[in-house]
Amino acid sequence: MGGRRNGSAARRGRGGPVRTPAGVRRPGRGVRQCVRGRISGHPAREGQVVPKYEDAVPCQNYERRSAVFRPRIGIIGTGWWATRHHIPSLLASGQCDVAALADSDPQRLAVAAQHFGLAKTYATADEMFAGTELDGVIVAVPHCDHYPVVRTALVHDVHVLVEKPMTLLSVDAWDLVRLAGDRGLHLLVGFTYQYTKSARRCRDALQDGQIGDLMLVSGFYSSSAGIHYRGAAGAEGADAKYPLMKPQAATYRDPAVAGGGQGQTQLSHTAAMVSWATGQRPADVAAYMSDCDLPVDLVDAVSFRLESGAVGSVASTGSLPEGEVGHHELRYHGTAGHVIQNLRLGRVEVHRYGAGVEVIDAADEGAYPSQEPARTLVRLILGSGDNPAPGAAAAHATEFVEAAYRSRDLGRPVAITELDGQPQTTRQQDRS
Ligand SMILES: NC(=O)c1ccc[n+]([C@@H]2O[C@H](COP(=O)([O-])OP(=O)(O)OC[C@H]3O[C@@H](n4cnc5c(N)ncnc54)[C@H](O)[C@@H]3O)[C@@H](O)[C@H]2O)c1
């Protein structure tokens, strides 16, 4: 398979070979993804291919790239998270060039460009692709824009790391998964906990049958994200949580922008971990949510059934005061043992009944390795490593969260097969 071109460069008629080292093969359209199953019984998605997570992008077809190849990475959305973690992580890695920045807010764009000493800036993703050749992008814009911006990037044949939640609607998430697979592009999602050794160990224990057949999942996720739903984020400054800039108020508190509160912003982490670690898709979801007089939900309780028949419940609150440490935990009970996953401590206990306990303590890699997603994108472009947060598992998380909001609005359990790409919540419809 020959090298691929950045679409924008190709359209402008720039001649010459693609900037890839000699001998490098990029996976292309001819390389098919493995098929895990097909959705049936849903009019909008009958026959839709659900890729097996690890095989959605055929990474094994990459060959080692030469040491001189430095992927060119663009950043779309130069807000809090990108300037706090992704851009510093890329610059410190020494393995890539941060080639361009794009942000629709000229002031935030200028602040980021000046702070990091980066010259190429654009107001939109389209302008960025027209003006700069790129190998990958990091998309860190508000939730409602994840889908259109990522789609634009994939159409321009660049690899993508998109922040969580992947999209607000599952129909959009699957569209991106299909598009990335068809074009042989990496699609990673910023579910940071999945980038840890302990999470991999947890997944191995569950998927290798070490606790027998999974019967029950229970989870809890508390945080201080409520400050964002209240629009009460603290001060910006060198020693603060927001060294360069804090999030824009609408990003987390406007339902039309964020798609919801705790469900989109925090519970999505739990939903993604459950899907990725168990390798299972949710089947039915029933939710209660309370917004505590905020514009979006603050406290969520969700019960669910996975496609294997295992059942579960997860609860999440964003009500902690700023600075208070939250608890992020999942427990998986099987017929032959159970796994306790403490996400925040990077600690996993695998209990096999009659065979003792194995403890994996990966605290050394940091409680929350926020630098890893950006570096993983670069490593994948360079042809090494694997994708610990692939689009397909993230699409299952989108299904879970979308169904949870719909269940809240309808006051009954919602089957994933009911999701059809309609606006996510009736509340959103009311507002539009
Ligand atoms: N993985 C994590 O733990 C984590 C933590 C925080 C935030 N995030 C995610 O990162 C994303 C950004 O969050 P944030 O806190 O940095 O928000 P933010 O408000 O600080 O930044 C968003 C930026 O995107 C820009 N923008 C909006 N629409 C755009 C568009 N269409 N094209 C280009 N720029 C656009 C805005 O002007 C703003 O500067 C969100 O998806 C959020 O959930 C993830």
Tab-separated table of C-alpha atoms and ligand atoms in Angstrom:
chain	number	residue	atom	x	y	z
A	1	MET	CA	0.000	0.000	0.000
A	2	GLY	CA	1.504	3.302	-0.980
A	3	GLY	CA	1.813	6.343	1.217
A	4	ARG	CA	-1.225	8.557	1.752
A	5	ARG	CA	-1.551	12.262	1.256
A	6	ASN	CA	-2.888	14.902	3.448
A	7	GLY	CA	-6.109	15.714	1.666
A	8	SER	CA	-5.713	19.464	1.820
A	9	ALA	CA	-2.304	19.335	0.213
A	10	ALA	CA	-3.537	16.951	-2.435
A	11	ARG	CA	-6.475	19.195	-3.315
A	12	ARG	CA	-4.220	22.188	-3.672
A	13	GLY	CA	-2.184	20.180	-6.147
A	14	ARG	CA	1.049	20.195	-4.207
A	15	GLY	CA	3.219	17.717	-6.021
A	16	GLY	CA	5.846	15.390	-4.653
A	17	PRO	CA	5.708	12.412	-2.417
A	18	VAL	CA	3.918	12.227	0.879
A	19	ARG	CA	6.212	13.107	3.753
A	20	THR	CA	6.752	9.616	5.040
A	21	PRO	CA	10.067	7.856	5.494
A	22	ALA	CA	11.201	5.417	2.861
A	23	GLY	CA	9.672	2.005	3.080
A	24	VAL	CA	6.867	3.014	5.357
A	25	ARG	CA	3.501	1.563	4.575
A	26	ARG	CA	0.428	3.221	5.906
A	27	PRO	CA	-2.682	1.115	6.120
A	28	GLY	CA	-5.108	2.100	3.428
A	29	ARG	CA	-8.590	1.554	2.204
A	30	GLY	CA	-7.799	-1.949	1.043
A	31	VAL	CA	-7.086	-3.168	4.578
A	32	ARG	CA	-10.298	-4.338	6.165
A	33	GLN	CA	-11.118	-4.246	9.811
A	34	CYS	CA	-12.138	-7.401	11.645
A	35	VAL	CA	-15.850	-7.777	12.086
A	36	ARG	CA	-17.134	-8.394	15.577
A	37	GLY	CA	-20.813	-8.402	14.788
A	38	ARG	CA	-23.581	-6.649	12.996
A	39	ILE	CA	-26.307	-4.546	14.496
A	40	SER	CA	-29.718	-5.933	13.764
A	41	GLY	CA	-33.244	-4.878	14.547
A	42	HIS	CA	-32.561	-1.177	14.197
A	43	PRO	CA	-33.914	0.562	11.117
A	44	ALA	CA	-31.214	3.229	10.898
A	45	ARG	CA	-28.333	0.875	11.521
A	46	GLU	CA	-29.399	-2.543	10.245
A	47	GLY	CA	-26.345	-4.449	9.155
A	48	GLN	CA	-23.937	-1.866	10.510
A	49	VAL	CA	-20.533	-3.342	11.209
A	50	VAL	CA	-19.336	-3.173	14.783
A	51	PRO	CA	-15.556	-3.455	14.696
A	52	LYS	CA	-13.617	-5.412	17.242
A	53	TYR	CA	-11.851	-2.769	19.330
A	54	GLU	CA	-8.206	-3.623	18.807
A	55	ASP	CA	-8.707	-4.454	15.158
A	56	ALA	CA	-10.589	-1.340	14.127
A	57	VAL	CA	-7.327	0.064	12.770
A	58	PRO	CA	-4.842	-2.464	11.464
A	59	CYS	CA	-1.825	-1.125	13.352
A	60	GLN	CA	0.141	-4.296	12.755
A	61	ASN	CA	0.523	-3.340	9.114
A	62	TYR	CA	2.747	-0.424	10.012
A	63	GLU	CA	6.454	-0.816	9.683
A	64	ARG	CA	8.979	0.976	11.860
A	65	ARG	CA	9.485	4.542	10.749
A	66	SER	CA	12.876	6.137	10.443
A	67	ALA	CA	14.195	8.227	13.283
A	68	VAL	CA	14.021	11.402	11.195
A	69	PHE	CA	10.269	11.319	10.694
A	70	ARG	CA	8.584	13.786	13.030
A	71	PRO	CA	4.801	13.690	12.838
A	72	ARG	CA	3.211	17.102	12.378
A	73	ILE	CA	0.406	17.536	14.857
A	74	GLY	CA	-2.313	20.173	14.751
A	75	ILE	CA	-4.331	21.234	17.796
A	76	ILE	CA	-7.994	22.118	17.314
A	77	GLY	CA	-9.343	23.874	20.397
A	78	THR	CA	-6.652	25.681	22.393
A	79	GLY	CA	-8.586	25.843	25.653
A	80	TRP	CA	-7.894	24.605	29.163
A	81	TRP	CA	-7.209	20.923	28.540
A	82	ALA	CA	-5.148	21.325	25.371
A	83	THR	CA	-2.966	24.091	26.799
A	84	ARG	CA	-2.710	22.412	30.212
A	85	HIS	CA	-1.825	18.901	28.984
A	86	HIS	CA	-1.788	18.074	25.278
A	87	ILE	CA	0.443	20.837	23.911
A	88	PRO	CA	3.016	20.699	26.763
A	89	SER	CA	3.070	16.911	26.489
A	90	LEU	CA	3.792	17.008	22.752
A	91	LEU	CA	6.440	19.713	23.080
A	92	ALA	CA	8.200	17.849	25.905
A	93	SER	CA	8.152	14.544	24.014
A	94	GLY	CA	10.602	15.796	21.394
A	95	GLN	CA	9.089	13.287	18.957
A	96	CYS	CA	6.838	15.525	16.889
A	97	ASP	CA	6.219	19.070	15.735
A	98	VAL	CA	3.208	21.023	16.940
A	99	ALA	CA	2.639	22.416	13.482
A	100	ALA	CA	-0.520	24.511	13.845
A	101	LEU	CA	-3.183	25.686	16.268
A	102	ALA	CA	-6.843	26.354	15.524
A	103	ASP	CA	-9.440	27.967	17.767
A	104	SER	CA	-12.616	29.866	16.978
A	105	ASP	CA	-11.872	32.378	19.738
A	106	PRO	CA	-9.102	34.705	18.474
A	107	GLN	CA	-8.084	35.802	21.943
A	108	ARG	CA	-7.635	32.288	23.301
A	109	LEU	CA	-5.815	31.329	20.115
A	110	ALA	CA	-3.413	34.256	20.488
A	111	VAL	CA	-2.746	33.499	24.156
A	112	ALA	CA	-1.900	29.878	23.368
A	113	ALA	CA	0.238	30.757	20.337
A	114	GLN	CA	2.244	33.294	22.268
A	115	HIS	CA	2.677	31.123	25.347
A	116	PHE	CA	4.020	28.160	23.379
A	117	GLY	CA	5.823	30.197	20.724
A	118	LEU	CA	3.842	28.701	17.857
A	119	ALA	CA	3.354	30.739	14.710
A	120	LYS	CA	0.755	29.012	12.558
A	121	THR	CA	-2.738	29.751	13.783
A	122	TYR	CA	-6.170	29.370	12.219
A	123	ALA	CA	-9.728	30.274	13.139
A	124	THR	CA	-11.203	26.972	11.935
A	125	ALA	CA	-10.215	23.384	11.346
A	126	ASP	CA	-10.957	23.790	7.626
A	127	GLU	CA	-8.544	26.710	7.364
A	128	MET	CA	-5.921	24.733	9.221
A	129	PHE	CA	-6.158	21.782	6.842
A	130	ALA	CA	-6.033	24.133	3.867
A	131	GLY	CA	-2.969	25.936	5.197
A	132	THR	CA	-0.766	23.303	6.850
A	133	GLU	CA	0.118	19.703	6.048
A	134	LEU	CA	-0.503	17.483	9.047
A	135	ASP	CA	-0.156	13.855	10.088
A	136	GLY	CA	-2.413	14.004	13.132
A	137	VAL	CA	-4.648	16.326	15.114
A	138	ILE	CA	-5.861	16.616	18.675
A	139	VAL	CA	-9.467	17.767	18.929
A	140	ALA	CA	-10.217	19.475	22.262
A	141	VAL	CA	-13.272	21.582	21.456
A	142	PRO	CA	-16.607	21.483	23.322
A	143	HIS	CA	-18.571	18.229	23.086
A	144	CYS	CA	-21.123	19.372	20.498
A	145	ASP	CA	-18.339	20.068	17.984
A	146	HIS	CA	-16.430	16.812	18.385
A	147	TYR	CA	-18.315	15.073	15.596
A	148	PRO	CA	-18.064	17.695	12.825
A	149	VAL	CA	-14.458	18.576	13.607
A	150	VAL	CA	-13.263	14.953	13.826
A	151	ARG	CA	-15.117	14.112	10.619
A	152	THR	CA	-13.349	16.975	8.854
A	153	ALA	CA	-10.005	15.717	10.114
A	154	LEU	CA	-10.616	12.128	9.013
A	155	VAL	CA	-11.754	13.275	5.583
A	156	HIS	CA	-8.389	15.056	5.343
A	157	ASP	CA	-6.663	11.729	6.075
A	158	VAL	CA	-5.068	12.620	9.384
A	159	HIS	CA	-4.965	10.505	12.529
A	160	VAL	CA	-7.108	11.838	15.377
A	161	LEU	CA	-7.097	12.011	19.145
A	162	VAL	CA	-10.445	13.446	20.209
A	163	GLU	CA	-11.304	14.371	23.733
A	164	LYS	CA	-14.087	12.602	25.554
A	165	PRO	CA	-16.972	12.105	25.135
A	166	MET	CA	-16.298	11.051	21.567
A	167	THR	CA	-19.615	12.433	20.318
A	168	LEU	CA	-23.027	13.249	21.768
A	169	LEU	CA	-24.884	10.831	19.497
A	170	SER	CA	-23.972	7.212	18.927
A	171	VAL	CA	-24.955	7.370	15.269
A	172	ASP	CA	-22.223	9.998	14.860
A	173	ALA	CA	-19.734	7.965	16.870
A	174	TRP	CA	-20.213	4.936	14.612
A	175	ASP	CA	-19.883	7.127	11.548
A	176	LEU	CA	-16.451	8.243	12.779
A	177	VAL	CA	-15.406	4.675	13.642
A	178	ARG	CA	-16.368	3.511	10.149
A	179	LEU	CA	-14.679	6.457	8.469
A	180	ALA	CA	-11.422	5.977	10.386
A	181	GLY	CA	-11.450	2.243	9.658
A	182	ASP	CA	-12.154	2.731	5.964
A	183	ARG	CA	-9.336	5.244	5.634
A	184	GLY	CA	-6.869	3.279	7.759
A	185	LEU	CA	-6.548	6.053	10.325
A	186	HIS	CA	-6.004	5.880	14.053
A	187	LEU	CA	-8.883	7.231	16.112
A	188	LEU	CA	-8.140	7.613	19.821
A	189	VAL	CA	-10.378	9.083	22.506
A	190	GLY	CA	-9.179	10.967	25.582
A	191	PHE	CA	-10.427	8.507	28.180
A	192	THR	CA	-7.227	8.947	30.151
A	193	TYR	CA	-7.633	6.047	32.580
A	194	GLN	CA	-7.482	3.571	29.707
A	195	TYR	CA	-3.901	4.678	29.038
A	196	THR	CA	-2.649	2.949	32.229
A	197	LYS	CA	-0.995	-0.387	32.914
A	198	SER	CA	-3.474	-1.173	35.640
A	199	ALA	CA	-6.410	-0.678	33.268
A	200	ARG	CA	-4.839	-3.069	30.778
A	201	ARG	CA	-4.341	-5.629	33.529
A	202	CYS	CA	-7.949	-5.242	34.551
A	203	ARG	CA	-9.097	-5.728	30.985
A	204	ASP	CA	-6.885	-8.814	30.570
A	205	ALA	CA	-8.289	-10.375	33.736
A	206	LEU	CA	-11.843	-9.802	32.565
A	207	GLN	CA	-11.392	-10.820	28.948
A	208	ASP	CA	-9.150	-13.851	29.666
A	209	GLY	CA	-11.905	-15.337	31.810
A	210	GLN	CA	-9.879	-15.123	35.022
A	211	ILE	CA	-12.994	-14.388	37.076
A	212	GLY	CA	-15.235	-16.701	35.088
A	213	ASP	CA	-18.361	-15.331	33.486
A	214	LEU	CA	-19.092	-11.718	34.322
A	215	MET	CA	-22.304	-11.311	36.324
A	216	LEU	CA	-22.247	-7.846	37.918
A	217	VAL	CA	-20.500	-4.488	37.497
A	218	SER	CA	-20.741	-1.718	40.061
A	219	GLY	CA	-19.069	1.666	39.846
A	220	PHE	CA	-18.732	4.998	41.565
A	221	TYR	CA	-17.250	8.256	40.268
A	222	SER	CA	-17.225	11.432	42.339
A	223	SER	CA	-15.548	14.685	41.385
A	224	SER	CA	-15.717	18.450	41.665
A	225	ALA	CA	-16.854	18.897	38.057
A	226	GLY	CA	-19.926	20.685	39.411
A	227	ILE	CA	-17.890	23.873	39.599
A	228	HIS	CA	-17.971	23.910	35.813
A	229	TYR	CA	-21.730	23.313	35.686
A	230	ARG	CA	-22.103	26.277	38.048
A	231	GLY	CA	-19.677	28.359	35.969
A	232	ALA	CA	-17.609	28.846	39.116
A	233	ALA	CA	-14.166	27.632	38.076
A	234	GLY	CA	-11.398	29.206	40.156
A	235	ALA	CA	-8.691	31.646	39.223
A	236	GLU	CA	-6.242	31.357	36.353
A	237	GLY	CA	-2.540	31.628	37.118
A	238	ALA	CA	0.796	29.872	37.080
A	239	ASP	CA	0.251	27.867	40.264
A	240	ALA	CA	-3.436	27.258	39.811
A	241	LYS	CA	-5.441	24.428	38.256
A	242	TYR	CA	-5.797	26.622	35.172
A	243	PRO	CA	-2.253	27.885	34.531
A	244	LEU	CA	-3.046	29.564	31.220
A	245	MET	CA	-6.814	29.663	30.845
A	246	LYS	CA	-9.888	28.133	32.365
A	247	PRO	CA	-12.707	26.546	30.358
A	248	GLN	CA	-15.231	28.754	28.653
A	249	ALA	CA	-18.443	28.856	30.675
A	250	ALA	CA	-20.580	27.258	27.947
A	251	THR	CA	-18.275	24.273	27.491
A	252	TYR	CA	-19.675	22.365	30.458
A	253	ARG	CA	-22.753	24.245	31.591
A	254	ASP	CA	-24.752	24.928	28.414
A	255	PRO	CA	-26.780	21.782	27.630
A	256	ALA	CA	-26.802	22.595	23.923
A	257	VAL	CA	-22.986	22.700	23.917
A	258	ALA	CA	-22.095	20.068	26.513
A	259	GLY	CA	-25.005	17.700	25.844
A	260	GLY	CA	-25.449	17.312	29.603
A	261	GLY	CA	-23.451	17.604	32.795
A	262	GLN	CA	-22.028	14.797	34.905
A	263	GLY	CA	-23.216	12.186	32.418
A	264	GLN	CA	-21.236	13.602	29.507
A	265	THR	CA	-18.302	15.013	31.428
A	266	GLN	CA	-17.600	12.304	34.031
A	267	LEU	CA	-19.880	9.282	33.823
A	268	SER	CA	-18.637	8.833	30.253
A	269	HIS	CA	-15.241	7.824	31.743
A	270	THR	CA	-16.917	5.012	33.675
A	271	ALA	CA	-19.059	3.912	30.740
A	272	ALA	CA	-16.010	3.797	28.474
A	273	MET	CA	-13.988	1.797	30.980
A	274	VAL	CA	-16.769	-0.751	31.409
A	275	SER	CA	-17.128	-1.255	27.650
A	276	TRP	CA	-13.402	-1.353	26.996
A	277	ALA	CA	-12.468	-3.533	29.977
A	278	THR	CA	-15.267	-6.055	29.524
A	279	GLY	CA	-15.242	-5.905	25.714
A	280	GLN	CA	-19.008	-5.653	25.879
A	281	ARG	CA	-21.630	-3.365	24.508
A	282	PRO	CA	-24.450	-2.059	26.701
A	283	ALA	CA	-27.869	-3.470	25.831
A	284	ASP	CA	-30.336	-1.570	28.070
A	285	VAL	CA	-29.916	1.471	30.301
A	286	ALA	CA	-32.134	3.011	32.998
A	287	ALA	CA	-31.181	6.303	34.650
A	288	TYR	CA	-32.172	8.719	37.358
A	289	MET	CA	-30.496	12.118	37.317
A	290	SER	CA	-30.695	15.206	39.455
A	291	ASP	CA	-29.550	18.646	38.333
A	292	CYS	CA	-29.822	20.312	41.759
A	293	ASP	CA	-31.036	23.557	40.125
A	294	LEU	CA	-28.109	23.667	37.693
A	295	PRO	CA	-28.617	23.830	33.913
A	296	VAL	CA	-27.252	20.269	33.565
A	297	ASP	CA	-27.274	17.065	35.621
A	298	LEU	CA	-25.013	16.964	38.675
A	299	VAL	CA	-25.883	13.576	40.222
A	300	ASP	CA	-26.565	10.446	38.180
A	301	ALA	CA	-27.505	6.848	39.023
A	302	VAL	CA	-27.590	4.423	36.104
A	303	SER	CA	-28.445	0.729	35.934
A	304	PHE	CA	-27.692	-1.308	32.847
A	305	ARG	CA	-27.519	-4.708	31.218
A	306	LEU	CA	-24.615	-5.694	28.985
A	307	GLU	CA	-25.087	-7.737	25.828
A	308	SER	CA	-23.867	-10.903	27.635
A	309	GLY	CA	-26.664	-10.532	30.182
A	310	ALA	CA	-24.388	-9.266	32.979
A	311	VAL	CA	-26.043	-6.424	34.867
A	312	GLY	CA	-24.583	-3.371	36.550
A	313	SER	CA	-25.064	-0.010	38.145
A	314	VAL	CA	-22.877	3.073	38.298
A	315	ALA	CA	-23.351	6.266	40.268
A	316	SER	CA	-21.656	9.591	39.830
A	317	THR	CA	-21.724	12.979	41.454
A	318	GLY	CA	-19.917	16.189	40.574
A	319	SER	CA	-20.800	17.814	43.866
A	320	LEU	CA	-17.417	17.733	45.632
A	321	PRO	CA	-15.847	21.083	46.531
A	322	GLU	CA	-12.907	22.124	44.346
A	323	GLY	CA	-9.698	20.520	45.605
A	324	GLU	CA	-11.482	17.603	47.278
A	325	VAL	CA	-10.228	14.224	46.009
A	326	GLY	CA	-12.878	12.097	44.335
A	327	HIS	CA	-13.336	8.332	44.322
A	328	HIS	CA	-13.199	6.531	40.986
A	329	GLU	CA	-13.821	2.842	41.368
A	330	LEU	CA	-15.264	-0.122	39.500
A	331	ARG	CA	-15.928	-3.675	40.702
A	332	TYR	CA	-16.546	-6.595	38.405
A	333	HIS	CA	-18.021	-9.813	39.868
A	334	GLY	CA	-17.792	-13.093	37.969
A	335	THR	CA	-18.638	-16.727	38.601
A	336	ALA	CA	-15.022	-17.521	39.608
A	337	GLY	CA	-13.792	-14.308	41.231
A	338	HIS	CA	-13.941	-10.547	41.199
A	339	VAL	CA	-11.821	-7.570	40.189
A	340	ILE	CA	-11.591	-4.321	42.122
A	341	GLN	CA	-10.328	-1.441	39.982
A	342	ASN	CA	-9.369	1.732	41.814
A	343	LEU	CA	-8.875	4.080	38.910
A	344	ARG	CA	-7.555	6.986	40.879
A	345	LEU	CA	-4.872	4.955	42.690
A	346	GLY	CA	-3.910	2.931	39.612
A	347	ARG	CA	-4.557	-0.207	41.630
A	348	VAL	CA	-6.259	-3.395	40.499
A	349	GLU	CA	-6.987	-6.456	42.660
A	350	VAL	CA	-7.805	-9.695	40.872
A	351	HIS	CA	-9.461	-12.102	43.312
A	352	ARG	CA	-9.763	-15.694	42.070
A	353	TYR	CA	-11.867	-17.755	44.401
A	354	GLY	CA	-9.674	-20.437	45.995
A	355	ALA	CA	-6.560	-19.100	44.221
A	356	GLY	CA	-5.654	-15.939	46.113
A	357	VAL	CA	-5.359	-12.314	45.136
A	358	GLU	CA	-3.103	-10.597	42.629
A	359	VAL	CA	-2.522	-6.899	43.235
A	360	ILE	CA	-1.332	-4.585	40.476
A	361	ASP	CA	-0.171	-1.278	41.835
A	362	ALA	CA	0.746	1.067	38.993
A	363	ALA	CA	0.823	4.248	41.049
A	364	ASP	CA	4.268	4.954	39.560
A	365	GLU	CA	2.699	5.904	36.229
A	366	GLY	CA	0.720	8.669	37.899
A	367	ALA	CA	-2.819	8.738	39.146
A	368	TYR	CA	-4.087	10.253	35.927
A	369	PRO	CA	-1.518	10.205	33.096
A	370	SER	CA	-2.864	13.225	31.230
A	371	GLN	CA	0.252	13.421	29.074
A	372	GLU	CA	-0.248	9.932	27.653
A	373	PRO	CA	-3.083	10.358	25.128
A	374	ALA	CA	-1.165	12.936	23.056
A	375	ARG	CA	2.035	10.903	23.168
A	376	THR	CA	0.172	7.737	22.269
A	377	LEU	CA	-1.170	9.461	19.162
A	378	VAL	CA	2.396	10.319	18.135
A	379	ARG	CA	3.678	6.814	18.885
A	380	LEU	CA	0.908	5.288	16.785
A	381	ILE	CA	1.730	7.589	13.882
A	382	LEU	CA	5.368	6.530	14.268
A	383	GLY	CA	4.233	2.923	14.040
A	384	SER	CA	4.647	1.670	17.582
A	385	GLY	CA	2.366	0.725	20.424
A	386	ASP	CA	-1.340	0.114	20.378
A	387	ASN	CA	-4.442	2.190	20.846
A	388	PRO	CA	-5.805	1.828	24.383
A	389	ALA	CA	-8.832	4.034	23.790
A	390	PRO	CA	-10.136	3.115	20.346
A	391	GLY	CA	-13.195	4.651	18.787
A	392	ALA	CA	-15.372	1.537	18.938
A	393	ALA	CA	-15.212	1.211	22.735
A	394	ALA	CA	-15.793	4.953	23.007
A	395	ALA	CA	-18.818	4.617	20.724
A	396	HIS	CA	-20.253	2.107	23.188
A	397	ALA	CA	-19.753	4.703	25.919
A	398	THR	CA	-21.616	7.224	23.788
A	399	GLU	CA	-24.450	4.712	23.400
A	400	PHE	CA	-24.511	4.240	27.165
A	401	VAL	CA	-24.622	7.951	27.957
A	402	GLU	CA	-27.084	8.778	25.190
A	403	ALA	CA	-29.415	6.026	26.413
A	404	ALA	CA	-29.047	7.249	30.008
A	405	TYR	CA	-30.217	10.756	29.098
A	406	ARG	CA	-33.043	9.379	27.034
A	407	SER	CA	-34.079	7.116	29.908
A	408	ARG	CA	-34.100	10.100	32.262
A	409	ASP	CA	-36.332	12.004	29.871
A	410	LEU	CA	-38.684	9.127	29.085
A	411	GLY	CA	-38.814	7.780	32.646
A	412	ARG	CA	-38.213	4.196	31.534
A	413	PRO	CA	-35.340	1.900	30.556
A	414	VAL	CA	-34.023	2.457	27.036
A	415	ALA	CA	-32.617	-0.263	24.790
A	416	ILE	CA	-29.525	0.696	22.808
A	417	THR	CA	-31.348	-0.505	19.710
A	418	GLU	CA	-33.825	2.361	20.235
A	419	LEU	CA	-31.147	4.988	19.597
A	420	ASP	CA	-31.624	6.375	16.150
A	421	GLY	CA	-29.629	9.568	15.849
A	422	GLN	CA	-32.428	11.838	17.003
A	423	PRO	CA	-31.380	14.824	19.166
A	424	GLN	CA	-30.009	13.406	22.349
A	425	THR	CA	-32.499	14.685	24.864
A	426	THR	CA	-35.926	16.148	24.753
A	427	ARG	CA	-34.506	19.014	26.804
A	428	GLN	CA	-32.146	19.785	23.967
A	429	GLN	CA	-35.014	19.688	21.520
A	430	ASP	CA	-36.932	22.098	23.705
A	431	ARG	CA	-34.041	24.523	23.680
A	432	SER	CA	-33.369	24.458	19.960
B	1	LIG	N1	-9.742	13.757	29.421
B	1	LIG	C1	-9.993	14.581	30.408
B	1	LIG	O1	-9.787	14.247	31.580
B	1	LIG	C2	-10.517	15.957	30.105
B	1	LIG	C3	-10.406	16.957	31.062
B	1	LIG	C4	-10.884	18.221	30.727
B	1	LIG	C5	-11.473	18.441	29.496
B	1	LIG	N2	-11.590	17.416	28.623
B	1	LIG	C6	-12.281	17.612	27.341
B	1	LIG	O2	-11.540	18.517	26.526
B	1	LIG	C7	-12.444	19.229	25.679
B	1	LIG	C8	-12.190	20.726	25.837
B	1	LIG	O3	-12.415	21.079	27.170
B	1	LIG	P1	-11.743	22.389	27.801
B	1	LIG	O4	-11.973	22.304	29.265
B	1	LIG	O5	-10.356	22.554	27.305
B	1	LIG	O6	-12.703	23.520	27.195
B	1	LIG	P2	-12.362	25.045	26.846
B	1	LIG	O7	-13.644	25.777	26.854
B	1	LIG	O8	-11.278	25.538	27.745
B	1	LIG	O9	-11.749	24.946	25.401
B	1	LIG	C9	-12.472	24.692	24.237
B	1	LIG	C10	-11.866	25.563	23.152
B	1	LIG	O10	-12.420	25.192	21.904
B	1	LIG	C11	-12.645	26.387	21.143
B	1	LIG	N3	-13.651	26.039	20.130
B	1	LIG	C12	-14.991	25.883	20.288
B	1	LIG	N4	-15.545	25.427	19.144
B	1	LIG	C13	-14.522	25.308	18.248
B	1	LIG	C14	-14.453	24.882	16.894
B	1	LIG	N5	-15.532	24.438	16.246
B	1	LIG	N6	-13.253	24.918	16.271
B	1	LIG	C15	-12.156	25.358	16.912
B	1	LIG	N7	-12.163	25.775	18.200
B	1	LIG	C16	-13.337	25.726	18.859
B	1	LIG	C17	-13.085	27.401	22.163
B	1	LIG	O11	-12.902	28.732	21.716
B	1	LIG	C18	-12.187	27.049	23.348
B	1	LIG	O12	-10.980	27.793	23.344
B	1	LIG	C19	-13.849	18.791	26.109
B	1	LIG	O13	-14.272	17.761	25.262
B	1	LIG	C20	-13.654	18.237	27.493
B	1	LIG	O14	-14.610	17.285	27.907
B	1	LIG	C21	-11.105	16.189	28.889
